[in-house]
CSV table of C-alpha atoms in Angstrom, one decimal:
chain,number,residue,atom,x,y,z
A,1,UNK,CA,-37.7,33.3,23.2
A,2,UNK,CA,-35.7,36.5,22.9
A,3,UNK,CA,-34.3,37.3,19.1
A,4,UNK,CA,-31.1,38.8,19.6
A,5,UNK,CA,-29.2,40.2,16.5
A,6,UNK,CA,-25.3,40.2,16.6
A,7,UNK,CA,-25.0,40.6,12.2
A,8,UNK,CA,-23.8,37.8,10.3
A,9,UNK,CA,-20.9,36.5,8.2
A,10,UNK,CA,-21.7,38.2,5.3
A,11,UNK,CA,-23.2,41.5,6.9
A,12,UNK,CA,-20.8,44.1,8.5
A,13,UNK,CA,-23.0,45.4,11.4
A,14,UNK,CA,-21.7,48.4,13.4
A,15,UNK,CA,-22.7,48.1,17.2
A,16,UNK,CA,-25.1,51.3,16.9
A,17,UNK,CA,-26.9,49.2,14.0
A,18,UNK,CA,-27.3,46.1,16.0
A,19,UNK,CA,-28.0,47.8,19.0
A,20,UNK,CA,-31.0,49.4,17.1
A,21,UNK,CA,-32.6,46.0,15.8
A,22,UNK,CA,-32.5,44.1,19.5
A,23,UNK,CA,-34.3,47.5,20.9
A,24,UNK,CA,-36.9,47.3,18.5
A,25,UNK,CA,-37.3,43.8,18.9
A,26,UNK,CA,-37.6,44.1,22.5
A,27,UNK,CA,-39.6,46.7,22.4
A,28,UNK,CA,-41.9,45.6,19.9
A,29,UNK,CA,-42.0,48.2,17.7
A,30,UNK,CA,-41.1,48.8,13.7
A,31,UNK,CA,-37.6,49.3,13.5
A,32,UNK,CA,-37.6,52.6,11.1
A,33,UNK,CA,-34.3,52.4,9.3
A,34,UNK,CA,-33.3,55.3,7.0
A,35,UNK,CA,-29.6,56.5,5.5
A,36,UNK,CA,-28.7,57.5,1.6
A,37,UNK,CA,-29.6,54.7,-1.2
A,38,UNK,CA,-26.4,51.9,-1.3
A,39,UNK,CA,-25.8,51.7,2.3
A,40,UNK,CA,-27.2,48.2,3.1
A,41,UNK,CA,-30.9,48.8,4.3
A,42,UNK,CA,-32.6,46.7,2.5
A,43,UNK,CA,-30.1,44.0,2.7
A,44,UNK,CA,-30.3,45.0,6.4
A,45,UNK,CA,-33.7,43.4,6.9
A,46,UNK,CA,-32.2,40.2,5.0
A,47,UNK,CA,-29.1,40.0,7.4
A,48,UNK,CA,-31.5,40.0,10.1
A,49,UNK,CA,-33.9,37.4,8.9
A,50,UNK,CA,-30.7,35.2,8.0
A,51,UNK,CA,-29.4,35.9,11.4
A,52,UNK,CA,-31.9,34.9,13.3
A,53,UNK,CA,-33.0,32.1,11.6
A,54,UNK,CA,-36.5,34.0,10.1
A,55,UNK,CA,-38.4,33.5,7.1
A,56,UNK,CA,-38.6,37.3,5.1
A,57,UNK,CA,-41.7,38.5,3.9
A,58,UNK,CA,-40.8,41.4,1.7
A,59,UNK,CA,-42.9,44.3,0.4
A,60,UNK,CA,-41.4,46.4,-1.8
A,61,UNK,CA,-43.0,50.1,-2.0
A,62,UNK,CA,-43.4,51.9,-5.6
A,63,UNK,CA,-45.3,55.0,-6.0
A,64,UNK,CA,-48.6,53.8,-6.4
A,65,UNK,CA,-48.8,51.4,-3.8
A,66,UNK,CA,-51.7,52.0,-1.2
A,67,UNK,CA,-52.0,51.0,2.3
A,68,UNK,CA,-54.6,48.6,1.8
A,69,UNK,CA,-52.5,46.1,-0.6
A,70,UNK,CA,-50.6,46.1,2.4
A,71,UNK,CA,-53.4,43.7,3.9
A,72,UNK,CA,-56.0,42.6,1.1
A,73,UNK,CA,-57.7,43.4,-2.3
A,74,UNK,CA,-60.7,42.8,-3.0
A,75,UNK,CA,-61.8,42.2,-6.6
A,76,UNK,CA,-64.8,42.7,-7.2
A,77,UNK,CA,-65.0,42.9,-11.2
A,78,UNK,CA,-63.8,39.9,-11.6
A,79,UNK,CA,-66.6,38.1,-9.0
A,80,UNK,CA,-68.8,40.2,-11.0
A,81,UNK,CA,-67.8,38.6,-14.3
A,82,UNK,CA,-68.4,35.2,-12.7
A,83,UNK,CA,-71.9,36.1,-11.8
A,84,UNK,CA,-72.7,36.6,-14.8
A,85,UNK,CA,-70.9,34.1,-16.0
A,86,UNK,CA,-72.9,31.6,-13.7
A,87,UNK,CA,-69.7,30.0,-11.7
A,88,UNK,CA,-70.3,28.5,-9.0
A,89,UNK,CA,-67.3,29.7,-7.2
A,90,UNK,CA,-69.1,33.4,-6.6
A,91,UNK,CA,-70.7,32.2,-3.8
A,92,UNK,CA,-68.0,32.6,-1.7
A,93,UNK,CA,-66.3,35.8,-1.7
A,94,UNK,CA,-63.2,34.6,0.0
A,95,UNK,CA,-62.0,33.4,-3.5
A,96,UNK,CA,-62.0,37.1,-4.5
A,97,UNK,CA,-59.7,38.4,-1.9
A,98,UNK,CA,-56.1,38.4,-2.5
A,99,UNK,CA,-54.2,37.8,0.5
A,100,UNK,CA,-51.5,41.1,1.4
A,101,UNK,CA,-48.1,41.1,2.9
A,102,UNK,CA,-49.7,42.0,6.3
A,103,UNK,CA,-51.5,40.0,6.0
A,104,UNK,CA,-49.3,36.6,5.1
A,105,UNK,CA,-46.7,37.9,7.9
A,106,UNK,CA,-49.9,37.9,10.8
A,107,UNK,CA,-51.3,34.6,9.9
A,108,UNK,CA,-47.6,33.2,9.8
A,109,UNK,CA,-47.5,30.5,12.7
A,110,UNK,CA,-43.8,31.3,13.4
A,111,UNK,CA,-42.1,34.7,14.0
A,112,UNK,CA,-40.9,36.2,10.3
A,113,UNK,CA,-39.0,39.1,9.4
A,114,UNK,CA,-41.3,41.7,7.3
A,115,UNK,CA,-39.7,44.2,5.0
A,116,UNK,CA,-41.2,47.4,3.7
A,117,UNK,CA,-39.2,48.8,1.7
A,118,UNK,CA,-38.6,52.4,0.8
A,119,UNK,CA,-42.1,53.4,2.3
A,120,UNK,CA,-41.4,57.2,1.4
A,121,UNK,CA,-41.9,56.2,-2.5
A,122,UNK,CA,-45.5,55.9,-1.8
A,123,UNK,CA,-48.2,58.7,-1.1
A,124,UNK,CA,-47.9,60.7,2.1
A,125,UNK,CA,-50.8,59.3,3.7
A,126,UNK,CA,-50.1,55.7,3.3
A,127,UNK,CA,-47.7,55.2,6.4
A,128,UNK,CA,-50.8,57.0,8.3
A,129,UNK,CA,-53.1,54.3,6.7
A,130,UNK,CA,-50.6,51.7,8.5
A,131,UNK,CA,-50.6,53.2,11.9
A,132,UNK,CA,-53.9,51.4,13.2
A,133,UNK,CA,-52.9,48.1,12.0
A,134,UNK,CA,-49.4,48.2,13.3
A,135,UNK,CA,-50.0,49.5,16.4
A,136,UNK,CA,-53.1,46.7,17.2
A,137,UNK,CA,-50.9,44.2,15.0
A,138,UNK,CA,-55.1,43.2,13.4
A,139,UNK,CA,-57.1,44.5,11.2
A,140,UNK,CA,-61.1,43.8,9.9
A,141,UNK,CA,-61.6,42.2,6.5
A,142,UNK,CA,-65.1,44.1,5.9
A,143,UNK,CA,-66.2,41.5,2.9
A,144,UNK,CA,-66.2,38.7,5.4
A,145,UNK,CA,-66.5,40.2,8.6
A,146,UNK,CA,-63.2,38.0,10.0
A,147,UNK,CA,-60.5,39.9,12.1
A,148,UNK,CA,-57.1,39.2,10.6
A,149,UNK,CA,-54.5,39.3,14.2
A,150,UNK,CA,-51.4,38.5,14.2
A,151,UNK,CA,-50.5,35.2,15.4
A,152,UNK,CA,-46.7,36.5,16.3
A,153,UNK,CA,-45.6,39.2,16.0
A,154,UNK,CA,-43.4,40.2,13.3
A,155,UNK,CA,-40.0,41.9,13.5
A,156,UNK,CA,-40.8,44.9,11.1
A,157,UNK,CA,-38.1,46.6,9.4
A,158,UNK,CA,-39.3,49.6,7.0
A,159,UNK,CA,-36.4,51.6,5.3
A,160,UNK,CA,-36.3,55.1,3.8
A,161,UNK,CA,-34.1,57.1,1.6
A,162,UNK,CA,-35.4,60.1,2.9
A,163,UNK,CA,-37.1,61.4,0.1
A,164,UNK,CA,-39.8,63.1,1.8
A,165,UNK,CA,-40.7,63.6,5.6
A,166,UNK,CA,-42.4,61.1,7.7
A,167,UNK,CA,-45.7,62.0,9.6
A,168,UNK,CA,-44.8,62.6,12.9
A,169,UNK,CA,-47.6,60.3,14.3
A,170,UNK,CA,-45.7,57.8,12.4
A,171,UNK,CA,-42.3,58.1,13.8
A,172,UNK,CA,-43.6,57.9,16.9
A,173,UNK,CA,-44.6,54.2,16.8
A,174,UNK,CA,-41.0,53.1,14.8
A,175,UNK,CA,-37.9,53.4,16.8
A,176,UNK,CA,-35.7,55.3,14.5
A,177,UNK,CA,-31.3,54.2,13.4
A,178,UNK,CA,-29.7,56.5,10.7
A,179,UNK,CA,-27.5,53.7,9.0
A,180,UNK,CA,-24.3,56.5,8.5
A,181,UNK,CA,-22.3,56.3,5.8
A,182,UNK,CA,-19.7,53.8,6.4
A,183,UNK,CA,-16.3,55.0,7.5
A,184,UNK,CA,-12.9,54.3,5.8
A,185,UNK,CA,-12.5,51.3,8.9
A,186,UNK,CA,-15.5,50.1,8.6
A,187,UNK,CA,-15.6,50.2,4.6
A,188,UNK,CA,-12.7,48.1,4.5
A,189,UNK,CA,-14.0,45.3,7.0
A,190,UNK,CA,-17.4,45.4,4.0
A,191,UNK,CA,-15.1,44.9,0.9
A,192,UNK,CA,-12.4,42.2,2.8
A,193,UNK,CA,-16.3,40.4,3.3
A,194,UNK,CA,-16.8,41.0,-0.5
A,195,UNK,CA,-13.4,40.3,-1.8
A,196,UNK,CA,-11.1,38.2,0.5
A,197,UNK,CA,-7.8,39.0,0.0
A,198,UNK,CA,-7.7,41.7,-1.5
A,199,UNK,CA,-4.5,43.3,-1.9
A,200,UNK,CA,-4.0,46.0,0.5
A,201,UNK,CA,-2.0,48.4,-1.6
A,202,UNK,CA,-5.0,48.2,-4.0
A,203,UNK,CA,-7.6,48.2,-1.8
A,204,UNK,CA,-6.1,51.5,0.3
A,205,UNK,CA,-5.4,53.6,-3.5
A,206,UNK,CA,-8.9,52.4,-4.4
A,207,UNK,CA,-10.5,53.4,-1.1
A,208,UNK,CA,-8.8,56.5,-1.3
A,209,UNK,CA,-9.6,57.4,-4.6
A,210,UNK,CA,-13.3,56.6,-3.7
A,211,UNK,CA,-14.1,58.7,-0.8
A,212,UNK,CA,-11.7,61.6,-3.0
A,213,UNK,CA,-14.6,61.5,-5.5
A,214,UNK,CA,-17.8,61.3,-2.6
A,215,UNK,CA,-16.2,64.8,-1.0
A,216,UNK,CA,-16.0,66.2,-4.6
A,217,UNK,CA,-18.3,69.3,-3.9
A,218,UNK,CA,-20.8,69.9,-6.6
A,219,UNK,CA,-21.0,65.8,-7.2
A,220,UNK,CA,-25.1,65.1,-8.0
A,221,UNK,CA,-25.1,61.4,-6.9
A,222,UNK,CA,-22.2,60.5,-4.7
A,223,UNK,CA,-21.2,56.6,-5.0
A,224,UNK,CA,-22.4,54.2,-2.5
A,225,UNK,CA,-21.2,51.2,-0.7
A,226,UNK,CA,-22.6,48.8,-3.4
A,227,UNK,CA,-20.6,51.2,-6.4
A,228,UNK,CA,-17.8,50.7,-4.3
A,229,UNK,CA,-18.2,47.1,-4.6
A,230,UNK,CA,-18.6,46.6,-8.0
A,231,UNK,CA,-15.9,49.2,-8.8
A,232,UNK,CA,-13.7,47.2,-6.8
A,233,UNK,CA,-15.0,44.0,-8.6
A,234,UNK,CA,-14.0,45.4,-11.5
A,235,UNK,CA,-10.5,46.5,-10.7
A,236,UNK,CA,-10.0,42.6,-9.8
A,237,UNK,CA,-11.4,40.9,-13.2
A,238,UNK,CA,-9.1,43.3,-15.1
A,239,UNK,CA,-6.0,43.0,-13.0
A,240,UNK,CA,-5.2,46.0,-12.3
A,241,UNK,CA,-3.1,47.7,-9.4
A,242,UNK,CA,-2.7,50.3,-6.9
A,243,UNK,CA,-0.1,52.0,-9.7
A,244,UNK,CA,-3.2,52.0,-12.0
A,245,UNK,CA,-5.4,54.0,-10.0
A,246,UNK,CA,-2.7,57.0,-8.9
A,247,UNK,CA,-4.4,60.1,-9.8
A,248,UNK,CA,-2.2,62.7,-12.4
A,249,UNK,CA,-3.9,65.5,-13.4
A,250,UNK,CA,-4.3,65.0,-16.9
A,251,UNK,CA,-6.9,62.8,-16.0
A,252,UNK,CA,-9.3,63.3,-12.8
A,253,UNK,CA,-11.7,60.6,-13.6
A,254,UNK,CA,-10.8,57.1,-12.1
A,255,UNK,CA,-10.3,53.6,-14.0
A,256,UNK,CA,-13.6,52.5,-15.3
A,257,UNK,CA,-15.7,55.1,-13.3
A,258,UNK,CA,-18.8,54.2,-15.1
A,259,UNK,CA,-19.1,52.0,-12.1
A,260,UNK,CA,-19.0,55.1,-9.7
A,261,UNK,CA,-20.3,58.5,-11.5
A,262,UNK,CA,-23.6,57.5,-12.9
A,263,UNK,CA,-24.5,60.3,-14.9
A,264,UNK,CA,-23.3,62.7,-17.1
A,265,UNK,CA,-23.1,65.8,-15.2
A,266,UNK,CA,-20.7,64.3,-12.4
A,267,UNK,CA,-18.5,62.8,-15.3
A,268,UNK,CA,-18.1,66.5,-17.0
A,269,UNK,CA,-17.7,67.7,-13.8
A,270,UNK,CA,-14.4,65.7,-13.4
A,271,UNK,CA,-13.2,66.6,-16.9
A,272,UNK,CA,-13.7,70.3,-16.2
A,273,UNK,CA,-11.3,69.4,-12.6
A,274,UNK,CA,-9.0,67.6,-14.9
A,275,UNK,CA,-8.7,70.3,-17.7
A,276,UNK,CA,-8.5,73.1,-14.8
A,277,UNK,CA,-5.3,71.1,-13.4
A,278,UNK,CA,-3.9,70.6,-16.7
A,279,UNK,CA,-4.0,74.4,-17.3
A,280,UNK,CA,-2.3,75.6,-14.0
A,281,UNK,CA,0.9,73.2,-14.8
């Protein structure tokens, strides 16, 4: 049966994005997603799994995750313990392997969504260590001698924030969507999915005043989509208006920005804008 993705109720997918997960799908390859942190990749892989009716398998990356979690670990101290130990149970060594993500997506009898997220946190040579396995969808398990396959293939979704570059023999293998930041249109259509019925006088000053502050130059972190949410949440729980968010210069920073600037340098930055305005009056 062909998976095809069309997004979901509580997903806004642009027709580039969805595009980009039914080509990977049919072509059977990792759909490589990348874009700056807060734009929905992560939650992208969900969507998808929701959508078409797939468990999620998810494996989230940190920096000192290898490869080889990926599909087993083998624990040998603690079979050694039991040796000497006497227990009965070190006679087997499948009761000292711990099963990976791999390897609980390929012995899945139905089709499931796997997630790895933010593979650029880990060392450079761990997507390399994945190539093999994704490519043959198997790998060997040398401590028993059994060949883990794939008994369906899994729709593979791997996101990046772009921290560092990608081997190229990598990229090859994934086909590749830049998830762009989301337009004024399309940011709109996210937060009505958010917050239904939000007034539009408020939800236009607030949108405004949002993407004023991402084309600040000099900004560190710019907000994201899911700042812009909870800013917007915010707004709502303390009743406040599109006449409480107009900008004067006296003050450049926006009602309860500690949702939006998250660290100190952007917030002087936006005093310093403020007191600069203040002085040419």
């Amino acid at each position: 049966m062909m998976h095809r993705f069309e997004g979901t109720a509580s997903y806004v997918a642009t027709d580039d994005l969805t595009i980009a997960v039914n080509a990977a799908v049919a072509l059977e390859r990792p759909l490589l997603v990348k874009g700056e942190p807060g734009t929905g990749k992560t939650e992208l892989a969900k969507q998808v799994s929701e959508g078409l009716g797939l468990r999620m398998i998810e494996w989230n990356v940190k920096s000192t995750t290898k490869a080889q979690q990926g599909l087993y670990e083998y624990d040998a101290v603690s079979r050694l313990r039991d040796s000497q130990l006497g227990e009965e149970r070190v006679h087997d060594v499948k009761n000292y392997i711990k099963k990976g993500k791999l390897w609980e997506a390929f012995e899945a009898d139905e089709k499931v969504v796997l997630l790895i997220d933010e593979i650029d946190k880990a060392d450079i040579e761990f997507p390399n260590d994945l190539l093999q396995e994704l490519d043959k969808m198997e790998f060997h398990v040398y401590e028993t001698g059994e060949t883990v396959k794939a008994r369906q293939r899994p729709i593979i979704i791997i996101t990046s924030n772009n921290e560092k570059e990608l081997p190229d023999a990598f990229l090859r293998r994934c086909f590749f969507h830049y998830i762009r930041f989301p337009d004024a249109e399309t940011m709109r259509a996210i937060v009505e999915v958010h917050h239904p019925g939000i007034k539009d006088s408020l939800l236009t000053t607030a949108l405004t005043r949002f993407y004023e502050i991402r084309d600040t130059a000099g900004l560190k972190k710019k907000p994201s989509t899911s700042e812009v949410l909870d800013w917007l949440k915010l707004l709502l729980a303390e009743d406040l208006d599109a006449e409480d968010l107009k900008r004067d210069g006296a003050n450049a920073l926006p009602k309860l920005h500690g949702a939006l600037l998250k660290n100190e340098q952007d917030v002087h930055l936006f005093e310093r804008l403020a007191f600069m305005a203040r002085s040419q009056r």
